Amino acid sequence: MKFSYTAKTKAGDTITGIEEAADKFDLARRLRTVGSLVVRAEEAKGNKGVSLSLSFGTLFKRVKLEEKIFFTTNLSAMLSAGLSLARALDVLTRQTKNPVLLAVIEATAHDIDKGSSLSEALGRHPEVFPEVFTAMVAAGEGSGKLPDSLRLIGEQLSKTYALRKKIRGALIYPAIIVTAMVLVGILMLTFIVPTLSATFEELHITLPLSTRLIIGLSHFVERNGIYLLLALPFIGYAFLRMSRSEKGKRSVDTFLIHAPLVSPIVRNMNAAMTSRTLSSLVSSGVEIVQALDITKKVIQNSYYRAVLTNAQKSVEKGGTLASAFLAEAKLYPTLLGEMIDVGEETGALSDMLLRVAVFYEGEVDTVTKDLSTVIEPILMVFVGAAVLFFAISMIQPIYNISAGI
């Protein structure tokens, strides 16, 4: 429960703010410990109107990663130039077009006016600013280097955006080819095969097994096509729910780390994301145990999260961070563990992690380019085999008829 309060310090100054407490008595006890006496306290109204509009807006619109990059880099630049936080946020509200992000910035400015820090205000919107973001902001506030922390966040978000773009770019071509194949197949089963099937029936000829399979599939699509179309959204929803369940996600994660063409991308991408996130947090002043806990929430694959959990436990017990990564060479590359070991020995852990991140981001770039090169001939062979199978299946009966005349 949050309370807005007015209190008197020992020096006689009046202060106001917002504080979380179980009740007013708990609030009074907390303030007494820092030498302040509560004059007035009431339950904070918060930003219910803003929050309502925000939650309603997020149903239809999300804050894109590039919009977060714009917000972070511009806020860092304005603070570095000497603008106050309140004025910088006011400028950003006039520049922001996304209604969801606009509502968050306005709510953040309101909370700061009421006495909250920037990290606390942003932390009330985890759907927009994840924990890794607010932790780095909090570290920047604690060290007095908030603009530098925001600049680091902007750089990390930019690298994440570039990484995602490369992977999506590598998958666009295969997706287009597969989609085109499916559409062409449906059109042929719907319009061409039924015509040939009627001809074969009129001639009363014995059809090969492959031809009967294609005709059977054509009849199924023709009779149940409308039901299949109606069922697609439900099938997609069921698959999405299954993939988000614990067992389903584990299955997807298992497939990703063992799939021949995908596993190198997954391995390098997780190494890059882990290294860069840890580097950013450590360089911002976040202690290593907390940094591991936050990084664990950034990583999506459950196998890699388990490694980070074990690393966190190892460090808490006095072990080295490097040993936890070196023990999981099947998931994280050995280079990562070795570089962490060097960083721990030299006291340059953040710098070493950053070098590893840059290296594996380059590896992801190389692998994604190679992926497009490798997938293209595989798809061509697959398309050719499918066309050949269809052609032989439908032409062979005609050839048999011609041979028998």
CSV table of C-alpha atoms in Angstrom, one decimal:
chain,number,residue,atom,x,y,z
A,1,MET,CA,0.0,0.0,0.0
A,2,LYS,CA,1.4,3.4,-0.9
A,3,PHE,CA,1.0,6.6,1.2
A,4,SER,CA,1.6,10.2,0.3
A,5,TYR,CA,2.9,12.0,3.3
A,6,THR,CA,4.2,15.3,4.7
A,7,ALA,CA,6.8,15.2,7.4
A,8,LYS,CA,9.2,17.4,9.4
A,9,THR,CA,12.9,16.7,9.6
A,10,LYS,CA,15.1,17.3,12.6
A,11,ALA,CA,16.3,20.5,11.0
A,12,GLY,CA,12.7,21.7,10.8
A,13,ASP,CA,12.3,21.3,7.0
A,14,THR,CA,9.1,20.1,5.5
A,15,ILE,CA,9.4,17.2,3.1
A,16,THR,CA,6.8,15.3,1.1
A,17,GLY,CA,6.8,12.0,-0.7
A,18,ILE,CA,5.3,8.7,-1.5
A,19,GLU,CA,6.3,5.5,0.5
A,20,GLU,CA,5.1,1.9,0.6
A,21,ALA,CA,4.0,0.7,4.0
A,22,ALA,CA,1.6,-1.7,5.7
A,23,ASP,CA,-0.3,1.1,7.3
A,24,LYS,CA,0.1,4.6,8.6
A,25,PHE,CA,1.8,3.4,11.8
A,26,ASP,CA,4.3,1.4,9.8
A,27,LEU,CA,5.0,4.5,7.7
A,28,ALA,CA,5.5,6.7,10.9
A,29,ARG,CA,8.0,4.1,12.2
A,30,ARG,CA,9.9,4.0,9.0
A,31,LEU,CA,10.2,7.8,8.8
A,32,ARG,CA,11.2,8.0,12.5
A,33,THR,CA,14.2,5.8,11.8
A,34,VAL,CA,15.5,8.4,9.4
A,35,GLY,CA,14.8,11.3,11.8
A,36,SER,CA,11.5,12.6,10.3
A,37,LEU,CA,8.2,13.1,12.0
A,38,VAL,CA,4.9,12.5,10.1
A,39,VAL,CA,2.6,15.5,10.0
A,40,ARG,CA,0.1,14.1,7.5
A,41,ALA,CA,-0.3,10.8,5.7
A,42,GLU,CA,-3.0,9.5,3.4
A,43,GLU,CA,-3.3,6.6,1.0
A,44,ALA,CA,-1.9,7.6,-2.4
A,45,LYS,CA,-4.4,7.9,-5.1
A,46,GLY,CA,-1.7,7.1,-7.7
A,47,ASN,CA,-2.4,7.5,-11.4
A,48,LYS,CA,-5.6,5.5,-11.7
A,49,GLY,CA,-6.8,7.4,-14.7
A,50,VAL,CA,-3.4,7.1,-16.4
A,51,SER,CA,-3.1,3.4,-15.5
A,52,LEU,CA,-6.5,2.6,-16.8
A,53,SER,CA,-5.8,4.3,-20.1
A,54,LEU,CA,-2.5,2.5,-20.2
A,55,SER,CA,-3.9,-0.9,-19.6
A,56,PHE,CA,-6.6,-0.3,-22.1
A,57,GLY,CA,-4.2,1.0,-24.7
A,58,THR,CA,-1.8,-1.9,-24.4
A,59,LEU,CA,-4.6,-4.2,-25.6
A,60,PHE,CA,-4.2,-2.7,-29.0
A,61,LYS,CA,-0.7,-1.2,-29.1
A,62,ARG,CA,2.7,-2.1,-27.8
A,63,VAL,CA,5.8,-0.1,-27.2
A,64,LYS,CA,8.3,-1.2,-29.9
A,65,LEU,CA,11.9,-1.7,-29.0
A,66,GLU,CA,13.0,1.2,-31.3
A,67,GLU,CA,10.7,3.5,-29.4
A,68,LYS,CA,12.4,2.5,-26.1
A,69,ILE,CA,15.7,3.2,-27.7
A,70,PHE,CA,14.5,6.6,-28.8
A,71,PHE,CA,13.2,7.4,-25.3
A,72,THR,CA,16.4,6.2,-23.6
A,73,THR,CA,19.0,7.8,-25.8
A,74,ASN,CA,17.1,11.1,-25.9
A,75,LEU,CA,16.7,11.2,-22.1
A,76,SER,CA,20.4,10.5,-21.7
A,77,ALA,CA,21.4,13.2,-24.1
A,78,MET,CA,19.1,15.8,-22.4
A,79,LEU,CA,20.3,14.9,-18.9
A,80,SER,CA,24.0,15.1,-20.1
A,81,ALA,CA,23.2,18.5,-21.6
A,82,GLY,CA,22.1,19.8,-18.2
A,83,LEU,CA,18.3,19.6,-18.4
A,84,SER,CA,16.5,18.7,-15.3
A,85,LEU,CA,14.7,15.3,-15.3
A,86,ALA,CA,11.3,16.9,-15.1
A,87,ARG,CA,12.0,19.1,-18.1
A,88,ALA,CA,13.5,16.2,-20.1
A,89,LEU,CA,10.4,14.1,-19.5
A,90,ASP,CA,8.2,17.0,-20.5
A,91,VAL,CA,10.1,17.3,-23.8
A,92,LEU,CA,9.7,13.6,-24.4
A,93,THR,CA,6.0,13.7,-23.9
A,94,ARG,CA,5.8,16.2,-26.8
A,95,GLN,CA,8.0,14.0,-29.0
A,96,THR,CA,6.3,10.7,-28.3
A,97,LYS,CA,3.6,9.5,-30.7
A,98,ASN,CA,2.8,6.1,-29.2
A,99,PRO,CA,-0.1,6.6,-26.8
A,100,VAL,CA,1.1,3.7,-24.5
A,101,LEU,CA,4.6,5.1,-24.1
A,102,LEU,CA,3.2,8.6,-23.7
A,103,ALA,CA,0.9,7.4,-20.9
A,104,VAL,CA,3.9,5.8,-19.2
A,105,ILE,CA,6.1,8.9,-19.5
A,106,GLU,CA,3.3,11.1,-18.1
A,107,ALA,CA,2.8,8.6,-15.2
A,108,THR,CA,6.5,8.6,-14.6
A,109,ALA,CA,6.7,12.4,-14.5
A,110,HIS,CA,3.7,12.5,-12.1
A,111,ASP,CA,5.4,9.9,-9.8
A,112,ILE,CA,8.7,11.9,-9.8
A,113,ASP,CA,6.8,15.1,-8.9
A,114,LYS,CA,5.4,13.2,-5.9
A,115,GLY,CA,8.8,12.2,-4.7
A,116,SER,CA,9.6,8.9,-6.5
A,117,SER,CA,13.0,8.3,-8.1
A,118,LEU,CA,13.2,7.6,-11.8
A,119,SER,CA,13.9,3.9,-11.3
A,120,GLU,CA,10.9,3.5,-8.9
A,121,ALA,CA,8.6,5.3,-11.3
A,122,LEU,CA,9.7,3.3,-14.3
A,123,GLY,CA,9.5,0.1,-12.2
A,124,ARG,CA,5.8,0.5,-11.9
A,125,HIS,CA,5.5,-0.3,-15.7
A,126,PRO,CA,7.3,-3.6,-16.1
A,127,GLU,CA,5.3,-4.3,-19.3
A,128,VAL,CA,7.3,-1.5,-20.9
A,129,PHE,CA,10.5,-1.2,-18.9
A,130,PRO,CA,11.8,-4.7,-17.7
A,131,GLU,CA,13.8,-5.2,-14.6
A,132,VAL,CA,17.1,-5.0,-16.3
A,133,PHE,CA,16.2,-1.5,-17.4
A,134,THR,CA,15.1,-0.2,-14.0
A,135,ALA,CA,18.1,-1.9,-12.3
A,136,MET,CA,20.6,-0.1,-14.5
A,137,VAL,CA,18.7,3.2,-13.9
A,138,ALA,CA,18.8,2.6,-10.1
A,139,ALA,CA,22.5,1.9,-10.3
A,140,GLY,CA,23.0,5.1,-12.3
A,141,GLU,CA,21.0,7.1,-9.7
A,142,GLY,CA,23.0,5.5,-6.8
A,143,SER,CA,26.4,6.3,-8.5
A,144,GLY,CA,25.4,9.8,-9.7
A,145,LYS,CA,25.9,8.7,-13.3
A,146,LEU,CA,22.4,8.4,-14.5
A,147,PRO,CA,23.1,9.8,-18.0
A,148,ASP,CA,25.9,7.3,-18.5
A,149,SER,CA,23.6,4.4,-17.4
A,150,LEU,CA,20.9,5.5,-19.7
A,151,ARG,CA,23.4,5.7,-22.6
A,152,LEU,CA,24.5,2.1,-21.8
A,153,ILE,CA,20.9,1.0,-21.7
A,154,GLY,CA,20.4,2.6,-25.1
A,155,GLU,CA,23.4,0.9,-26.5
A,156,GLN,CA,22.3,-2.5,-25.2
A,157,LEU,CA,18.8,-2.0,-26.6
A,158,SER,CA,20.2,-1.0,-30.0
A,159,LYS,CA,22.4,-4.2,-30.0
A,160,THR,CA,19.4,-6.3,-29.1
A,161,TYR,CA,17.3,-4.7,-31.8
A,162,ALA,CA,20.0,-5.3,-34.4
A,163,LEU,CA,20.4,-9.0,-33.3
A,164,ARG,CA,16.6,-9.6,-33.6
A,165,LYS,CA,16.6,-7.9,-37.0
A,166,LYS,CA,19.3,-10.1,-38.3
A,167,ILE,CA,17.6,-13.3,-37.2
A,168,ARG,CA,14.2,-12.2,-38.6
A,169,GLY,CA,15.9,-11.3,-41.8
A,170,ALA,CA,17.4,-14.8,-42.1
A,171,LEU,CA,14.0,-16.4,-41.6
A,172,ILE,CA,12.0,-14.2,-44.0
A,173,TYR,CA,13.1,-16.0,-47.2
A,174,PRO,CA,12.3,-19.5,-46.0
A,175,ALA,CA,9.0,-18.3,-44.6
A,176,ILE,CA,8.0,-16.8,-47.9
A,177,ILE,CA,8.9,-19.9,-49.8
A,178,VAL,CA,7.1,-22.3,-47.5
A,179,THR,CA,4.0,-20.0,-47.5
A,180,ALA,CA,4.0,-19.8,-51.3
A,181,MET,CA,4.3,-23.6,-51.5
A,182,VAL,CA,1.4,-24.2,-49.2
A,183,LEU,CA,-0.8,-21.7,-51.1
A,184,VAL,CA,0.1,-23.3,-54.5
A,185,GLY,CA,-0.6,-26.7,-53.1
A,186,ILE,CA,-4.0,-25.7,-51.8
A,187,LEU,CA,-4.9,-24.2,-55.1
A,188,MET,CA,-3.8,-27.3,-57.0
A,189,LEU,CA,-5.7,-29.6,-54.7
A,190,THR,CA,-8.8,-27.4,-54.9
A,191,PHE,CA,-8.9,-26.7,-58.7
A,192,ILE,CA,-6.6,-28.9,-60.8
A,193,VAL,CA,-6.7,-32.3,-59.0
A,194,PRO,CA,-10.6,-32.6,-58.9
A,195,THR,CA,-10.7,-32.1,-62.8
A,196,LEU,CA,-8.1,-34.8,-63.4
A,197,SER,CA,-9.8,-37.0,-60.8
A,198,ALA,CA,-13.1,-36.8,-62.7
A,199,THR,CA,-11.3,-37.7,-65.9
A,200,PHE,CA,-9.7,-40.8,-64.3
A,201,GLU,CA,-13.1,-41.9,-62.9
A,202,GLU,CA,-14.8,-41.6,-66.3
A,203,LEU,CA,-12.0,-43.8,-67.9
A,204,HIS,CA,-12.2,-46.4,-65.1
A,205,ILE,CA,-8.5,-46.9,-64.9
A,206,THR,CA,-6.5,-48.3,-62.0
A,207,LEU,CA,-4.6,-45.5,-60.3
A,208,PRO,CA,-1.1,-45.8,-58.6
A,209,LEU,CA,-0.9,-45.4,-54.8
A,210,SER,CA,0.7,-41.9,-55.0
A,211,THR,CA,-2.2,-40.7,-57.3
A,212,ARG,CA,-4.8,-42.1,-54.9
A,213,LEU,CA,-3.1,-40.3,-52.0
A,214,ILE,CA,-3.2,-36.9,-53.8
A,215,ILE,CA,-6.8,-37.4,-54.9
A,216,GLY,CA,-7.8,-38.4,-51.4
A,217,LEU,CA,-6.1,-35.3,-50.0
A,218,SER,CA,-7.8,-33.2,-52.6
A,219,HIS,CA,-11.3,-34.6,-51.6
A,220,PHE,CA,-10.5,-34.0,-47.9
A,221,VAL,CA,-9.5,-30.3,-48.6
A,222,GLU,CA,-12.5,-29.8,-50.9
A,223,ARG,CA,-15.0,-31.2,-48.4
A,224,ASN,CA,-13.5,-29.8,-45.2
A,225,GLY,CA,-11.6,-26.7,-46.4
A,226,ILE,CA,-14.0,-24.2,-44.7
A,227,TYR,CA,-13.8,-26.1,-41.4
A,228,LEU,CA,-10.0,-26.1,-41.7
A,229,LEU,CA,-9.9,-22.4,-42.2
A,230,LEU,CA,-12.2,-21.8,-39.2
A,231,ALA,CA,-10.1,-24.2,-37.1
A,232,LEU,CA,-6.8,-22.5,-37.9
A,233,PRO,CA,-7.2,-19.7,-35.3
A,234,PHE,CA,-8.1,-22.2,-32.6
A,235,ILE,CA,-5.2,-24.5,-33.6
A,236,GLY,CA,-2.9,-21.5,-33.5
A,237,TYR,CA,-4.2,-20.4,-30.1
A,238,ALA,CA,-3.9,-24.0,-28.7
A,239,PHE,CA,-0.3,-24.2,-30.0
A,240,LEU,CA,0.5,-20.9,-28.5
A,241,ARG,CA,-0.9,-21.9,-25.1
A,242,MET,CA,0.9,-25.2,-25.3
A,243,SER,CA,4.2,-23.5,-26.1
A,244,ARG,CA,3.8,-21.1,-23.2
A,245,SER,CA,3.1,-23.9,-20.7
A,246,GLU,CA,6.1,-25.3,-18.7
A,247,LYS,CA,6.2,-28.6,-20.6
A,248,GLY,CA,5.5,-27.0,-24.0
A,249,LYS,CA,8.2,-24.4,-23.5
A,250,ARG,CA,10.7,-27.0,-22.4
A,251,SER,CA,9.9,-29.0,-25.6
A,252,VAL,CA,10.4,-25.9,-27.8
A,253,ASP,CA,13.7,-25.1,-25.9
A,254,THR,CA,14.9,-28.6,-26.4
A,255,PHE,CA,14.2,-28.5,-30.1
A,256,LEU,CA,16.0,-25.1,-30.5
A,257,ILE,CA,19.2,-26.3,-28.8
A,258,HIS,CA,19.4,-29.5,-30.9
A,259,ALA,CA,18.0,-28.4,-34.3
A,260,PRO,CA,20.9,-28.7,-36.8
A,261,LEU,CA,20.7,-25.3,-38.5
A,262,VAL,CA,19.1,-23.4,-35.6
A,263,SER,CA,21.2,-24.5,-32.6
A,264,PRO,CA,24.4,-22.5,-33.6
A,265,ILE,CA,22.2,-19.3,-33.8
A,266,VAL,CA,20.6,-20.1,-30.4
A,267,ARG,CA,24.0,-20.8,-28.8
A,268,ASN,CA,25.7,-17.7,-30.1
A,269,MET,CA,22.6,-15.5,-29.5
A,270,ASN,CA,22.3,-16.5,-25.9
A,271,ALA,CA,26.0,-16.1,-25.3
A,272,ALA,CA,25.8,-12.6,-26.8
A,273,MET,CA,22.7,-11.6,-24.8
A,274,THR,CA,24.0,-13.0,-21.5
A,275,SER,CA,27.4,-11.3,-22.0
A,276,ARG,CA,26.1,-7.9,-23.0
A,277,THR,CA,23.4,-7.8,-20.2
A,278,LEU,CA,25.8,-8.9,-17.5
A,279,SER,CA,28.4,-6.4,-18.8
A,280,SER,CA,25.9,-3.5,-18.8
A,281,LEU,CA,24.7,-4.3,-15.3
A,282,VAL,CA,28.1,-4.8,-13.8
A,283,SER,CA,29.5,-1.7,-15.4
A,284,SER,CA,26.5,0.2,-14.0
A,285,GLY,CA,27.4,-0.9,-10.4
A,286,VAL,CA,24.9,-3.7,-9.9
A,287,GLU,CA,26.4,-6.5,-7.8
A,288,ILE,CA,27.0,-9.7,-9.6
A,289,VAL,CA,24.4,-11.9,-7.8
A,290,GLN,CA,21.6,-9.4,-8.6
A,291,ALA,CA,23.0,-9.0,-12.1
A,292,LEU,CA,22.7,-12.7,-12.7
A,293,ASP,CA,19.2,-12.8,-11.3
A,294,ILE,CA,18.1,-10.0,-13.7
A,295,THR,CA,19.9,-11.5,-16.7
A,296,LYS,CA,18.1,-14.8,-16.0
A,297,LYS,CA,14.8,-13.0,-16.6
A,298,VAL,CA,16.1,-11.5,-19.9
A,299,ILE,CA,17.1,-14.9,-21.3
A,300,GLN,CA,14.1,-16.8,-22.8
A,301,ASN,CA,15.5,-20.4,-23.1
A,302,SER,CA,14.9,-22.4,-19.9
A,303,TYR,CA,18.1,-24.4,-20.3
A,304,TYR,CA,20.2,-21.2,-20.3
A,305,ARG,CA,18.2,-19.8,-17.4
A,306,ALA,CA,19.1,-22.9,-15.4
A,307,VAL,CA,22.8,-22.2,-16.0
A,308,LEU,CA,22.4,-18.7,-14.7
A,309,THR,CA,20.5,-19.9,-11.7
A,310,ASN,CA,23.4,-22.3,-10.9
A,311,ALA,CA,25.9,-19.6,-11.5
A,312,GLN,CA,24.0,-17.3,-9.0
A,313,LYS,CA,24.0,-20.1,-6.4
A,314,SER,CA,27.7,-20.8,-7.0
A,315,VAL,CA,28.6,-17.1,-6.5
A,316,GLU,CA,26.5,-16.8,-3.4
A,317,LYS,CA,28.4,-19.8,-1.9
A,318,GLY,CA,31.7,-18.2,-2.7
A,319,GLY,CA,32.5,-19.9,-6.0
A,320,THR,CA,33.7,-18.2,-9.2
A,321,LEU,CA,31.4,-17.1,-11.9
A,322,ALA,CA,33.7,-18.6,-14.6
A,323,SER,CA,33.4,-22.2,-13.1
A,324,ALA,CA,29.6,-22.2,-13.5
A,325,PHE,CA,29.9,-21.3,-17.2
A,326,LEU,CA,32.8,-23.6,-17.9
A,327,ALA,CA,30.8,-26.5,-16.5
A,328,GLU,CA,28.1,-25.9,-19.1
A,329,ALA,CA,30.2,-26.0,-22.3
A,330,LYS,CA,27.4,-27.8,-24.2
A,331,LEU,CA,25.2,-24.6,-23.9
A,332,TYR,CA,27.6,-21.7,-23.4
A,333,PRO,CA,30.8,-21.6,-25.5
A,334,THR,CA,34.0,-22.3,-23.6
A,335,LEU,CA,35.4,-18.9,-24.6
A,336,LEU,CA,32.7,-17.2,-22.5
A,337,GLY,CA,33.8,-19.0,-19.4
A,338,GLU,CA,37.5,-18.4,-20.1
A,339,MET,CA,37.0,-14.7,-20.7
A,340,ILE,CA,35.0,-14.4,-17.5
A,341,ASP,CA,37.8,-16.2,-15.6
A,342,VAL,CA,40.3,-13.6,-17.0
A,343,GLY,CA,37.9,-10.8,-16.1
A,344,GLU,CA,37.6,-12.1,-12.5
A,345,GLU,CA,41.3,-12.4,-12.1
A,346,THR,CA,42.1,-9.0,-13.5
A,347,GLY,CA,39.1,-7.1,-12.1
A,348,ALA,CA,38.0,-6.2,-15.6
A,349,LEU,CA,34.9,-8.5,-15.7
A,350,SER,CA,32.6,-5.9,-17.4
A,351,ASP,CA,35.2,-5.2,-20.2
A,352,MET,CA,35.8,-8.9,-20.8
A,353,LEU,CA,32.0,-9.6,-21.0
A,354,LEU,CA,31.6,-6.7,-23.5
A,355,ARG,CA,34.3,-8.2,-25.7
A,356,VAL,CA,32.6,-11.6,-25.6
A,357,ALA,CA,29.3,-9.9,-26.5
A,358,VAL,CA,30.7,-8.1,-29.5
A,359,PHE,CA,32.4,-11.3,-30.7
A,360,TYR,CA,29.3,-13.5,-30.5
A,361,GLU,CA,27.1,-10.8,-32.0
A,362,GLY,CA,29.4,-11.0,-35.0
A,363,GLU,CA,29.1,-14.8,-34.9
A,364,VAL,CA,25.3,-14.5,-35.0
A,365,ASP,CA,25.6,-12.1,-38.0
A,366,THR,CA,27.9,-14.7,-39.8
A,367,VAL,CA,25.7,-17.7,-39.0
A,368,THR,CA,22.5,-15.9,-40.1
A,369,LYS,CA,24.1,-15.0,-43.4
A,370,ASP,CA,25.3,-18.6,-43.8
A,371,LEU,CA,21.8,-19.9,-42.9
A,372,SER,CA,20.2,-18.1,-45.8
A,373,THR,CA,22.9,-19.6,-48.1
A,374,VAL,CA,22.4,-23.1,-46.8
A,375,ILE,CA,18.6,-23.0,-46.6
A,376,GLU,CA,18.1,-21.7,-50.2
A,377,PRO,CA,19.3,-24.9,-52.0
A,378,ILE,CA,17.6,-27.1,-49.4
A,379,LEU,CA,14.3,-25.4,-50.1
A,380,MET,CA,14.9,-25.6,-53.9
A,381,VAL,CA,15.4,-29.4,-53.6
A,382,PHE,CA,12.4,-29.7,-51.4
A,383,VAL,CA,10.2,-27.7,-53.8
A,384,GLY,CA,11.6,-29.7,-56.7
A,385,ALA,CA,10.8,-33.0,-55.0
A,386,ALA,CA,7.3,-31.9,-54.2
A,387,VAL,CA,6.6,-30.7,-57.8
A,388,LEU,CA,8.2,-33.9,-59.2
A,389,PHE,CA,6.1,-36.1,-56.9
A,390,PHE,CA,2.9,-34.3,-57.9
A,391,ALA,CA,3.8,-34.4,-61.6
A,392,ILE,CA,4.6,-38.1,-61.7
A,393,SER,CA,1.5,-38.9,-59.6
A,394,MET,CA,-0.9,-37.1,-61.9
A,395,ILE,CA,0.8,-37.7,-65.3
A,396,GLN,CA,1.6,-41.4,-64.8
A,397,PRO,CA,-2.1,-42.5,-65.2
A,398,ILE,CA,-2.4,-40.4,-68.4
A,399,TYR,CA,0.8,-41.9,-69.7
A,400,ASN,CA,-0.5,-45.4,-69.0
A,401,ILE,CA,-3.7,-44.6,-70.9
A,402,SER,CA,-1.7,-43.3,-73.9
A,403,ALA,CA,0.5,-46.4,-73.8
A,404,GLY,CA,-2.6,-48.7,-73.9
A,405,ILE,CA,-4.2,-47.1,-76.9
